[in-house]
Short mmCIF file of C-alpha atoms and ligand atoms in Angstrom, two decimals:
data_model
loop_
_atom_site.label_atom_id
_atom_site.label_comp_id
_atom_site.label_asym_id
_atom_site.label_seq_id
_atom_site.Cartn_x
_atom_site.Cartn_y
_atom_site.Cartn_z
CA UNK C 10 49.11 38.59 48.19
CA UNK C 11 51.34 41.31 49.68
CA UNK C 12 50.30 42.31 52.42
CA UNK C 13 47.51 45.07 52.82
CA UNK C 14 49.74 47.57 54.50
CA UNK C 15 52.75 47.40 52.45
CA UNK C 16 50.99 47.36 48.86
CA UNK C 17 49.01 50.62 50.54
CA UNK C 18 52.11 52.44 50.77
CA UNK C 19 53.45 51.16 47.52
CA UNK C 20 49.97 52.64 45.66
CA UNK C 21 50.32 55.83 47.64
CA UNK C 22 53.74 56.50 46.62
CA UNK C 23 53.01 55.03 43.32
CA UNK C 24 49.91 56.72 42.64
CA UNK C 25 48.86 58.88 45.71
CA UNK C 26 46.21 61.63 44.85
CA UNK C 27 48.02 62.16 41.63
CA UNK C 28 47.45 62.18 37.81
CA UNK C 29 44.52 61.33 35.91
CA UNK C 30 45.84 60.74 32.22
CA UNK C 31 42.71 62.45 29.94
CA UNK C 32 39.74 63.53 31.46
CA UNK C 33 37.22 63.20 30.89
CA UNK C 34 37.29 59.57 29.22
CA UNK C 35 34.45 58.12 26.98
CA UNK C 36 32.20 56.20 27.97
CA UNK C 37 33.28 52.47 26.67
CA UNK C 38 29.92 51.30 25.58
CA UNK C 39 29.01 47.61 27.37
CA UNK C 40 28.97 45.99 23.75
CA UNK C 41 32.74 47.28 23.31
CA UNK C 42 34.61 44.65 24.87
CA UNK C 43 34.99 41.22 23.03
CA UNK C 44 33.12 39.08 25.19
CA UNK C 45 34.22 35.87 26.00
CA UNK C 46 31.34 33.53 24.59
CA UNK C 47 31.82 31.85 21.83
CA UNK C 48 29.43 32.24 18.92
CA UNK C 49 31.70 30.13 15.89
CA UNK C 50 31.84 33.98 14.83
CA UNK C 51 29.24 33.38 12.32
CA UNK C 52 27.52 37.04 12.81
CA UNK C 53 25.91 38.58 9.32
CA UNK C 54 29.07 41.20 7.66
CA UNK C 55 27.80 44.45 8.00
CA UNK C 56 29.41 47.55 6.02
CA UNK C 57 29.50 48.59 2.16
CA UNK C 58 31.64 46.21 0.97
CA UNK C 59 32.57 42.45 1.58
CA UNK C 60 34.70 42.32 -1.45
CA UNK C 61 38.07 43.26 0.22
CA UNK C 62 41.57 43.28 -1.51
CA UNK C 63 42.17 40.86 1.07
CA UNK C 64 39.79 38.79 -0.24
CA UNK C 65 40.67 38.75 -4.15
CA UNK C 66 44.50 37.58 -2.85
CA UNK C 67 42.86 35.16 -0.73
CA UNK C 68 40.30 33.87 -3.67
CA UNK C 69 44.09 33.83 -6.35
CA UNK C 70 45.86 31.94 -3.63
CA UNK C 71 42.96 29.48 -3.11
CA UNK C 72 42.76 28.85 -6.70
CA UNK C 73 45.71 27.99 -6.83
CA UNK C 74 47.11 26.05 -3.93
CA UNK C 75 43.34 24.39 -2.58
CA UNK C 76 41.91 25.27 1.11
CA UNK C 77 44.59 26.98 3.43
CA UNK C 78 44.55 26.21 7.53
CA UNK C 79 42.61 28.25 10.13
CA UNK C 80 46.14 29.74 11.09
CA UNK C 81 47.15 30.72 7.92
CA UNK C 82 44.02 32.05 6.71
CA UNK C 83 44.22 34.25 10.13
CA UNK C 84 48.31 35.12 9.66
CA UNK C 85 47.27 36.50 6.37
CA UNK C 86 43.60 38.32 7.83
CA UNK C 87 45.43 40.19 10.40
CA UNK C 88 49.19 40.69 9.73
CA UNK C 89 49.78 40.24 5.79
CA UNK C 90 52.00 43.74 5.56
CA UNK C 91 49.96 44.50 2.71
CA UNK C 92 46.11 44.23 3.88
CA UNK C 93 46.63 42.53 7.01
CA UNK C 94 43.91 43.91 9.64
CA UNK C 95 46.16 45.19 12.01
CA UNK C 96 48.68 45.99 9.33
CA UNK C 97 46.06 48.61 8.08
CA UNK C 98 43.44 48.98 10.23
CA UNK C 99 44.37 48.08 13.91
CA UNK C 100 41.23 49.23 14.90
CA UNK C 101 41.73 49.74 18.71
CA UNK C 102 39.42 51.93 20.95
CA UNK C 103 36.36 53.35 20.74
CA UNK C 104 36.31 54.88 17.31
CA UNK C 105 38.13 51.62 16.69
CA UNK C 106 36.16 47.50 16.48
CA UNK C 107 37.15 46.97 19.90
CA UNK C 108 38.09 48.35 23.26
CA UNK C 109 40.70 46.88 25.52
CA UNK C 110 41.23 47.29 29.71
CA UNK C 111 43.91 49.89 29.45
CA UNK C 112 41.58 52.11 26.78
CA UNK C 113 38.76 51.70 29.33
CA UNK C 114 40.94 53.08 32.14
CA UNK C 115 44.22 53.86 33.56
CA UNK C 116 43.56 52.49 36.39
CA UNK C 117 44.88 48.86 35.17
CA UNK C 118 47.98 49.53 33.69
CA UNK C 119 48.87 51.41 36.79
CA UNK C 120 48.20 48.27 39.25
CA UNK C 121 50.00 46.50 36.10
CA UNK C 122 53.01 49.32 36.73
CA UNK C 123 52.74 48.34 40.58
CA UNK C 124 52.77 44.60 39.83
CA UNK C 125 56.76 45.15 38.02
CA UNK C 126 57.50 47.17 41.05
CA UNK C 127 56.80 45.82 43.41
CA UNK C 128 58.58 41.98 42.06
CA UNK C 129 61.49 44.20 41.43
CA UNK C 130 61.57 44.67 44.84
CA UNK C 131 60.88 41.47 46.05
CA UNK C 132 63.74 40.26 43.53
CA UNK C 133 66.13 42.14 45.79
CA UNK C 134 66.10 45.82 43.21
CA UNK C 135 68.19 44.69 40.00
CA UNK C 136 70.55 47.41 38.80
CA UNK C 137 68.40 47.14 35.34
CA UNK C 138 65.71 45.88 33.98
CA UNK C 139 63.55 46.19 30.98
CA UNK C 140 59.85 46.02 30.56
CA UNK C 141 59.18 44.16 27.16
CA UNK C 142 55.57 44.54 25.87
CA UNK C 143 54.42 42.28 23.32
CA UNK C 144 51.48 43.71 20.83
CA UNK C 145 51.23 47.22 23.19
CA UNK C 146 48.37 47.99 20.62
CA UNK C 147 47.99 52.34 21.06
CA UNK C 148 50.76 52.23 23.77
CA UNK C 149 47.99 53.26 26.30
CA UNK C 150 48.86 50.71 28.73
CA UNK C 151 53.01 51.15 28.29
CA UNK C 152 52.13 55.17 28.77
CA UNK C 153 50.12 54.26 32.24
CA UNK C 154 53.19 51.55 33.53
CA UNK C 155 55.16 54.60 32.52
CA UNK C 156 53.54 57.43 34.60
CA UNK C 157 53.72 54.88 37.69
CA UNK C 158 57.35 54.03 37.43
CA UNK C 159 57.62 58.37 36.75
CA UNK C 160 55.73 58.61 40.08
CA UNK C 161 58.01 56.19 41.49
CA UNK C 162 61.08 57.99 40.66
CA UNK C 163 62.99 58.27 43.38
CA UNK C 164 62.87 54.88 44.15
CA UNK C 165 63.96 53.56 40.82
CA UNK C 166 66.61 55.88 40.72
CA UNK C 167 69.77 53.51 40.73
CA UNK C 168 67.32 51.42 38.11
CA UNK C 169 68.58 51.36 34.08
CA UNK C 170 65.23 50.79 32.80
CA UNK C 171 64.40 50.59 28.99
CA UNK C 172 61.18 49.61 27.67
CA UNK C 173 61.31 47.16 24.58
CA UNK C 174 57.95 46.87 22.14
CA UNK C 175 57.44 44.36 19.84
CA UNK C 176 54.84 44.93 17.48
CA UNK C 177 54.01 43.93 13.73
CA UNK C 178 51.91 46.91 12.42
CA UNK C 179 53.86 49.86 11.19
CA UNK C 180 50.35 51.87 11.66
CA UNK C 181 50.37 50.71 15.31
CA UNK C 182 54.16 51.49 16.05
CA UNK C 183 53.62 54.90 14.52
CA UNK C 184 50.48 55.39 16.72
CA UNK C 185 52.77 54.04 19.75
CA UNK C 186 55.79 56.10 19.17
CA UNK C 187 53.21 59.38 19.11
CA UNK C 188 51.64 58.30 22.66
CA UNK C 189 55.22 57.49 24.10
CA UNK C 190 57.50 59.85 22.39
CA UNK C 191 55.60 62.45 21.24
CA UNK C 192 56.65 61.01 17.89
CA UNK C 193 60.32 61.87 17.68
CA UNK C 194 61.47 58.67 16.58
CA UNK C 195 64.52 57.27 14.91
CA UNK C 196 64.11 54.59 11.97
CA UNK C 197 65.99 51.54 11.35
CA UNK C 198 69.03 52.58 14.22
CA UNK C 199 72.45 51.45 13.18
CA UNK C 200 73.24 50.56 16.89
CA UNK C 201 70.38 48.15 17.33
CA UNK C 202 68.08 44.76 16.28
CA UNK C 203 65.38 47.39 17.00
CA UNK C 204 63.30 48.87 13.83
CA UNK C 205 63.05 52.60 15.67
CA UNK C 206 64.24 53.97 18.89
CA UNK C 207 62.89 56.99 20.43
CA UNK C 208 62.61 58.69 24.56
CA UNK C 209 59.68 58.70 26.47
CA UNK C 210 58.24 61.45 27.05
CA UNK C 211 59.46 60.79 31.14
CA UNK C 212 63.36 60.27 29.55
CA UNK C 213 63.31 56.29 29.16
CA UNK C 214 64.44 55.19 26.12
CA UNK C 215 61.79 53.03 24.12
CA UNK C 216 62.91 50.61 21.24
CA UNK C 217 60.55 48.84 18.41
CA UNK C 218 60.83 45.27 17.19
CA UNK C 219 59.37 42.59 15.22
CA UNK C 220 60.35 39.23 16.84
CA UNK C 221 60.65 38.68 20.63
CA UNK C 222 64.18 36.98 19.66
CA UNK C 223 65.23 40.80 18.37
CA UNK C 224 64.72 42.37 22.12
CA UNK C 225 68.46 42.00 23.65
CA UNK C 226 68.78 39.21 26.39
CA UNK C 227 68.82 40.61 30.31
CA UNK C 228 66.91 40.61 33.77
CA UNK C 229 63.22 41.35 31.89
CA UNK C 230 59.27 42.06 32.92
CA UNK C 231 57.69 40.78 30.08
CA UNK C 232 53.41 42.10 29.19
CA UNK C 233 51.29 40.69 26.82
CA UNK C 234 47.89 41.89 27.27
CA UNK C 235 45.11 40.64 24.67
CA UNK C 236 48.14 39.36 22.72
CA UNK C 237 48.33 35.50 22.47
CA UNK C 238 44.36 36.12 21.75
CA UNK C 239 45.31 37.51 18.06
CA UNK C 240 47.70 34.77 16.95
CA UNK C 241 46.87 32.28 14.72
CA UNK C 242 44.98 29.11 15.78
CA UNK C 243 44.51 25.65 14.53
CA UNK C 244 40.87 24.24 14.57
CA UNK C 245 40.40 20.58 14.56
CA UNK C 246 37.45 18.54 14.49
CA UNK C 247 36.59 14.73 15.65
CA UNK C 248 34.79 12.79 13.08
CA UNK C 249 33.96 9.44 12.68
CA UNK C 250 37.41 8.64 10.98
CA UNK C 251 39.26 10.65 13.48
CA UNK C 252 40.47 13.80 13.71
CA UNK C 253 40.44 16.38 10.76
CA UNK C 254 41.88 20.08 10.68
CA UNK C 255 39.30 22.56 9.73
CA UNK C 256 40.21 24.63 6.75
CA UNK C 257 39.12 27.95 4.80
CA UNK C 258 38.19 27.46 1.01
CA UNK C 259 36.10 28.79 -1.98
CA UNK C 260 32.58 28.38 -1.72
CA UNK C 261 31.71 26.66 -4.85
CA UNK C 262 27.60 27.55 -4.56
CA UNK C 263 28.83 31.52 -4.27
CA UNK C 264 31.58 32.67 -6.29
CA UNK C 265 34.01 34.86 -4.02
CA UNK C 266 32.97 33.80 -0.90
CA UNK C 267 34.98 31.53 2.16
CA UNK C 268 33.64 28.34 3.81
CA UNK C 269 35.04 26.47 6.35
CA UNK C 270 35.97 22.52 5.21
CA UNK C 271 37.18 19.49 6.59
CA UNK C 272 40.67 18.08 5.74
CA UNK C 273 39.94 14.52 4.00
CA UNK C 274 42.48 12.83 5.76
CA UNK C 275 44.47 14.04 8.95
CA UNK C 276 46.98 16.74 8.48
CA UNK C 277 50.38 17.25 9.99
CA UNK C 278 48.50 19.15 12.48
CA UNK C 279 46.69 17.10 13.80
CA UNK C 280 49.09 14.47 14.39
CA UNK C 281 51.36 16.78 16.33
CA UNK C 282 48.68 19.01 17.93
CA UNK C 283 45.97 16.50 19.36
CA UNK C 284 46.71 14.85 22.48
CA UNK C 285 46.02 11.29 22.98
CA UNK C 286 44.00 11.94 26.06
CA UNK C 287 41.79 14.71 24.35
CA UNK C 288 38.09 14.57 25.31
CA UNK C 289 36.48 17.68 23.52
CA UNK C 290 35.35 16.88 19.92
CA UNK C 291 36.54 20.40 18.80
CA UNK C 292 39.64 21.72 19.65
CA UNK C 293 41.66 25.09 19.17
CA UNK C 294 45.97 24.88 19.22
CA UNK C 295 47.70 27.79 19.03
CA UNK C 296 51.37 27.09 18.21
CA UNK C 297 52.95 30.67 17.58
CA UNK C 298 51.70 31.04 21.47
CA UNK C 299 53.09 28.05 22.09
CA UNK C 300 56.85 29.07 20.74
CA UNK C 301 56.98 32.67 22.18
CA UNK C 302 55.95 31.01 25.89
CA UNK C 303 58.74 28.79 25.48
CA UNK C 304 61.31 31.73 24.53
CA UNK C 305 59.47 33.67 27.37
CA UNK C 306 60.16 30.61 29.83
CA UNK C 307 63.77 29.98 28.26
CA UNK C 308 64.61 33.84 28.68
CA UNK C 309 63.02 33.84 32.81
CA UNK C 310 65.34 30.98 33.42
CA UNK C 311 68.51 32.34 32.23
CA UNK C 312 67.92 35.86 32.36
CA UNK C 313 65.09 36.23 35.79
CA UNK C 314 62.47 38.59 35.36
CA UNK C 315 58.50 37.95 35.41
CA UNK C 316 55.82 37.67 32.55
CA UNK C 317 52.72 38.56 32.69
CA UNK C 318 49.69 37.66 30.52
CA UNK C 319 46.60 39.16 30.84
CA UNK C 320 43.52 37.71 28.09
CA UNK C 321 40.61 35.89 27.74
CA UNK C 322 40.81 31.92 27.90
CA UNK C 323 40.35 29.01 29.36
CA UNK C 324 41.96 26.08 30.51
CA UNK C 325 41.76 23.71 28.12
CA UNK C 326 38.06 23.29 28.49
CA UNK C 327 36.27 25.28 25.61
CA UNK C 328 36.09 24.30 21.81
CA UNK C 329 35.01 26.49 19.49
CA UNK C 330 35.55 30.25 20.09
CA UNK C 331 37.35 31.61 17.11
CA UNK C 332 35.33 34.75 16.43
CA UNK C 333 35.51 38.12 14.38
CA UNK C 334 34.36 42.00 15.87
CA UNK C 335 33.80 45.21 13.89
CA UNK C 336 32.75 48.25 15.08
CA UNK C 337 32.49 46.77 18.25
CA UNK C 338 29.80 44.16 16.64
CA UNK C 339 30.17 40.42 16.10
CA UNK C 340 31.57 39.70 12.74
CA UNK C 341 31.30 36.32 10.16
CA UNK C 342 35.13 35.58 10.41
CA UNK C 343 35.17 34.53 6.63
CA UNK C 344 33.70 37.66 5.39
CA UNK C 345 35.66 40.80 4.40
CA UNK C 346 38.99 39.62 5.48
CA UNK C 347 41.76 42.50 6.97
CA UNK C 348 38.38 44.56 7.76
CA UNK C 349 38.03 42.84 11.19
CA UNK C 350 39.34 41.74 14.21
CA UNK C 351 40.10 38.08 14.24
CA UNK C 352 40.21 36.15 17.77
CA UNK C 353 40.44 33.16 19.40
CA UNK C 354 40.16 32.50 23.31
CA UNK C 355 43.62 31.53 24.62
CA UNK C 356 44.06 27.68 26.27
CA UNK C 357 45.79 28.85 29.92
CA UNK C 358 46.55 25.20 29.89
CA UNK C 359 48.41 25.02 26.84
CA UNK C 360 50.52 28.22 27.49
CA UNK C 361 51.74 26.34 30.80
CA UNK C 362 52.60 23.51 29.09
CA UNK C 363 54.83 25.01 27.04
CA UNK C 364 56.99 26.46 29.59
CA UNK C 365 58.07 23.02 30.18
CA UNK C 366 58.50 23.31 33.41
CA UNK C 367 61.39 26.53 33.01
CA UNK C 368 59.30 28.18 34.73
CA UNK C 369 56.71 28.00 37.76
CA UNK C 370 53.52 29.41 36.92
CA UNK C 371 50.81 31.14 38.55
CA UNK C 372 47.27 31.70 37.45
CA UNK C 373 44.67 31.67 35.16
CA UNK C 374 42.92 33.85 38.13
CA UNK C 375 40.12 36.05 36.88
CA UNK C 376 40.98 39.76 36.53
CA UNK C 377 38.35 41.07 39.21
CA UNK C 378 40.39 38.86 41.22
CA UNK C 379 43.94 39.75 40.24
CA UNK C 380 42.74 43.31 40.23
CA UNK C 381 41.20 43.15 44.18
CA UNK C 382 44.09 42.29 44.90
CA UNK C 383 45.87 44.86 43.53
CA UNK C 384 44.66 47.43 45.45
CA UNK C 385 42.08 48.58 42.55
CA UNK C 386 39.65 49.59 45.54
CA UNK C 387 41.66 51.80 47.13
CA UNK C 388 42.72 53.22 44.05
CA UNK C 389 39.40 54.31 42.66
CA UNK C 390 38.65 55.81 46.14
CA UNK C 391 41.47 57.82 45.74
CA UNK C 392 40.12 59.19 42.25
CA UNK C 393 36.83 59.36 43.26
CA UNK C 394 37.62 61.67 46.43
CA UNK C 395 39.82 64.05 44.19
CA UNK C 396 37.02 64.24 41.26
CA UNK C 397 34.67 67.63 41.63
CA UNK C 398 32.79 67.09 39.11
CA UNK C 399 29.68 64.42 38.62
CA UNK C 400 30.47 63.34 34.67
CA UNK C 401 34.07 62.31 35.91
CA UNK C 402 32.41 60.66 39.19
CA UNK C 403 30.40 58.34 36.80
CA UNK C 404 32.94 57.68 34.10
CA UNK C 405 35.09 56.17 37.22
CA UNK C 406 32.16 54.08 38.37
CA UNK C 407 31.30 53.20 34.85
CA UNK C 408 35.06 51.75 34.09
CA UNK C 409 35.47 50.69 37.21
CA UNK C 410 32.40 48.33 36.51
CA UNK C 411 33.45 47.36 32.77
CA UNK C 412 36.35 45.86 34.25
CA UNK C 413 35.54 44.29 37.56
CA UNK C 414 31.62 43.33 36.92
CA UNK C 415 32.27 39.18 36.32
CA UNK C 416 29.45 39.62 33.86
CA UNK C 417 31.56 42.01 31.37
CA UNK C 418 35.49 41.89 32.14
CA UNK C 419 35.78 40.54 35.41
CA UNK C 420 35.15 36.82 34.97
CA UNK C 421 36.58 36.28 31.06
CA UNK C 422 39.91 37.96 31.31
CA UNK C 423 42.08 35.96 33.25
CA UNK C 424 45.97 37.19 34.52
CA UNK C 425 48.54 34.32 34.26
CA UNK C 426 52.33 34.84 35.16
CA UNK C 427 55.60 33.19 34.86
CA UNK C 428 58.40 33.49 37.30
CA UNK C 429 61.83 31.73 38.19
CA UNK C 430 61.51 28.77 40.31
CA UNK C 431 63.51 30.73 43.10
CA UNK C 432 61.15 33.42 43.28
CA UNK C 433 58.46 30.85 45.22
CA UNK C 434 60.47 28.01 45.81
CA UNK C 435 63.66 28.54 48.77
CA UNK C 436 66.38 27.49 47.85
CA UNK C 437 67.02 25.11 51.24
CA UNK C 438 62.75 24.46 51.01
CA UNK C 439 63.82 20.62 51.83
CA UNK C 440 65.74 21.53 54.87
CA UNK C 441 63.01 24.15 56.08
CA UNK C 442 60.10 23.93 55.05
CA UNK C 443 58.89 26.61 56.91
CA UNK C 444 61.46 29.36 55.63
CA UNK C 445 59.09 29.63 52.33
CA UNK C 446 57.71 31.91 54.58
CA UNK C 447 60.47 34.21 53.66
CA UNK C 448 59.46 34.33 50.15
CA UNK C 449 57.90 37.69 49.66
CA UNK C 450 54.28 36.61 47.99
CA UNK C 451 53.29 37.70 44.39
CA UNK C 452 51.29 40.56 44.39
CA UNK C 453 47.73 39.61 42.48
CA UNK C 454 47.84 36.06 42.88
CA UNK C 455 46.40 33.65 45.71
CA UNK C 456 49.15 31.02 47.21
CA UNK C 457 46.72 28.23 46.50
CA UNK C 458 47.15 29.17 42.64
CA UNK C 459 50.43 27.67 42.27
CA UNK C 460 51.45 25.32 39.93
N1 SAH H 21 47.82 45.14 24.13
C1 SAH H 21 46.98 46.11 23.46
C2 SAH H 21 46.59 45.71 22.03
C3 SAH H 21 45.93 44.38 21.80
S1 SAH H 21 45.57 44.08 20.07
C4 SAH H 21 45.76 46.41 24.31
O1 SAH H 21 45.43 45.62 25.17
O2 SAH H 21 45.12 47.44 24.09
C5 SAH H 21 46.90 43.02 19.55
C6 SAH H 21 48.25 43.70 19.36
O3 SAH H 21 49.20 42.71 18.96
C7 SAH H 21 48.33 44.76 18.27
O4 SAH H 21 49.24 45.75 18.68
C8 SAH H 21 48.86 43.98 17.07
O5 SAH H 21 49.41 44.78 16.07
C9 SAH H 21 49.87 43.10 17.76
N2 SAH H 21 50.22 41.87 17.05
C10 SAH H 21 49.39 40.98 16.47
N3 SAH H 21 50.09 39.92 15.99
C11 SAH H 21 51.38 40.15 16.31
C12 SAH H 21 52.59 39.40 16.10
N4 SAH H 21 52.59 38.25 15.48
N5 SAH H 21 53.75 39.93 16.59
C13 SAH H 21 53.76 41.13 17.25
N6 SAH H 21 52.64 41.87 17.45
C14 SAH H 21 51.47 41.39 16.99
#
């Protein structure tokens, strides 16, 4: 933790009595978040409709090729650029199926902003650096890192900083590029691997991409906040014969609709993805997460920089929590595909693996946790003291709660970061073991947490 004094003078200078982004904000309703238990997503499809042009290409497909994998069935759900979910819909916020941290207040992306500060600082104040945010959703929590580092001016003045999105959904980027920009955006730029460019609306130049390998190499803070949560997962099952993959295919009792099936024999899947020394007798493996830690890891290593992942998990514990919402409601994950969200917890434990050791890691620590020690406290004091009116009093209290109360956000979201080995390990450790003490501590994160 840094220590009390000097992360209060960070958050006054960050933050001090000033901005509130939109007042007043909605009340997030309790039911909004995606909570963390897992139900096999097997809730009744509500709406007019489950017969979804999703669906017929799934059904053709199906016909013709035999029962698809949980991942693929989920690649095409949410990003097929057709009729993918968040292709189309990207239903984020209240009017939205679900409703992140950053839409419930802007209070966490601006202890998020203070987190990049204030390892910047503890990395000795790189000429440059640029904040990469993977799947930045409405651009809410970008816009709050931004008014923080705004705030912060005159101490990042010397600092080239450049913020680098990567996102999938042309409906999202468009919605991201209105929140950052203002909208004035430039498509395809000849200059650049990104798909648009445009300036914040604070003059910090903001670039789109597809594919984390687009964003150009350099000293990086990378984000990924209820990201690794929407990539596609493999389900596997133990059986008497051993393991089988799970798989999505026609319902031959009722024409045009999804079941879930067993593989008859195992699948390349599950000979790579099982580990000998697995105990569950269901198990979730998300490999896409897998691949983009690794390039996060190989890029901290080479490059320095932080990551930091903020979503609900576990590590390596739970089985089965692969799970649909709509209109903030639990949905049946095979029913109207690209209509709903599709989610699966993310495995902490797996993510670490991955970095094969490129990286040191801290965390999974809960996010009432990470956030305490963040200064989140003082910060809502601060708010509360300069709000004259009662509605904006209880909207503070209210998503103050939704995020800290272990019984909605507080306990299921978990923060998890990777850092260079020299940012907690000295150098000359061996010789003196006591100048670790040297080491400026992460802000958020307990010393017992790391690994
Ligand atoms: N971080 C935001 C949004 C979370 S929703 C928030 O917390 O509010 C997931 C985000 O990831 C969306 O922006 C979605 O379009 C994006 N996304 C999903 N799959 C992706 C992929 N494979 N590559 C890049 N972005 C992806």
């Amino acid at each position: 933790m840094v220590p009390l004094a000097a992360r209060r003078a960070l958050l006054a200078a960050a933050l001090g009595s000033a901005g509130r982004r939109r007042l007043p904000r909605h009340h997030a309703p309790a039911a909004a978040s995606r909570p963390a238990s897992s139900t096999g997503g097997r809730a009744e499809a509500e709406g007019p409709s489950r017969d979804t042009a999703m669906l017929r290409h799934l059904l053709l497909k199906l016909r013709a090729t035999g029962p698809v994998t949980v991942a693929e069935y989920m690649r095409e759900a949410l990003t097929n650029p057709g009729q993918g979910y968040y292709t189309r819909r990207g239903g984020i916020g209240e009017s939205g199926d679900f409703v992140t941290s950053p839409e419930i207040s802007q209070v966490f992306g601006e202890l998020i902003g203070i987190w990049y500060i204030s390892e910047w600082i503890a990395t000795g104040k790189p000429k440059a650096f640029q904040l990469v945010e993977l799947g930045p959703g409405r651009g809410t929590l970008t816009d709050d890192i931004l008014r923080v580092f705004n705030q912060l001016a005159s101490l990042l003045s010397k600092c080239d900083v450049s913020i680098h999105l990567v996102e999938v959904s042309p409906k999202l980027s468009e919605t991201q590029a209105l929140m950052l920009t203002g909208g004035k955006v430039q498509s395809n730029p000849e200059d650049k691997s990104a798909y648009m460019k445009g300036i914040s609306k604070t003059g910090i130049p903001i670039f789109w991409y597809r594919d984390i390998q687009d964003v150009p190499p350099g000293y990086s803070f990378y984000l990924a906040h209820e990201f690794f949560d929407a990539l596609p997962i493999h389900k596997f099952q133990r059986t008497e014969k051993g393991w089988r993959e799970v798989l999505v295919d026609i319902d031959p009792e009722v024409p045009d609709q999804l079941r879930f099936v067993l593989s008859p024999s195992s699948t390349p899947a599950t000979e790579n993805f099982i580990q000998p020394e697995e105990r569950r007798d269901h198990v979730e493996v998300c490999p896409e997460a897998g691949v983009i830690i690794q390039r996060l890891a190989c890029r901290i290593e080479k490059d320095g920089g932080a990551a930091l992942v903020a979503d609900y998990g576990h590590d390596g514990t739970k089985t089965d929590t692969f799970r649909g919402f709509r209109n903030h409601k639990l949905h049946d994950v095979l029913s109207a595909p690209g209509t709903a969200d599709l989610t699966a917890d993310v495995d902490f434990s797996y993510l670490r693996k991955m970095t094969q050791g490129r990286t040191a890691t801290l965390g999974p620590i809960k996010q009432r946790e990470f956030l305490k020690n963040m200064g989140i406290d003082l910060r809502l004091q601060v708010l509360l003291q300069n709000s004259c009116d009662s509605a904006t009093h209880q909207q503070l209290l209210h998503s103050y709660d939704m995020l800290m109360n272990p019984e909605k956000m507080g306990d299921c979201f978990n923060f998890f970061a990777l850092l260079p080995h020299h940012r907690l390990e000295h150098p000359d450790k061996k010789r003196k073991p006591e100048s670790k003490s040297a080491l400026p501590p992460v802000a958020g994160f307990g010393e017992l947490l790391v690994q």
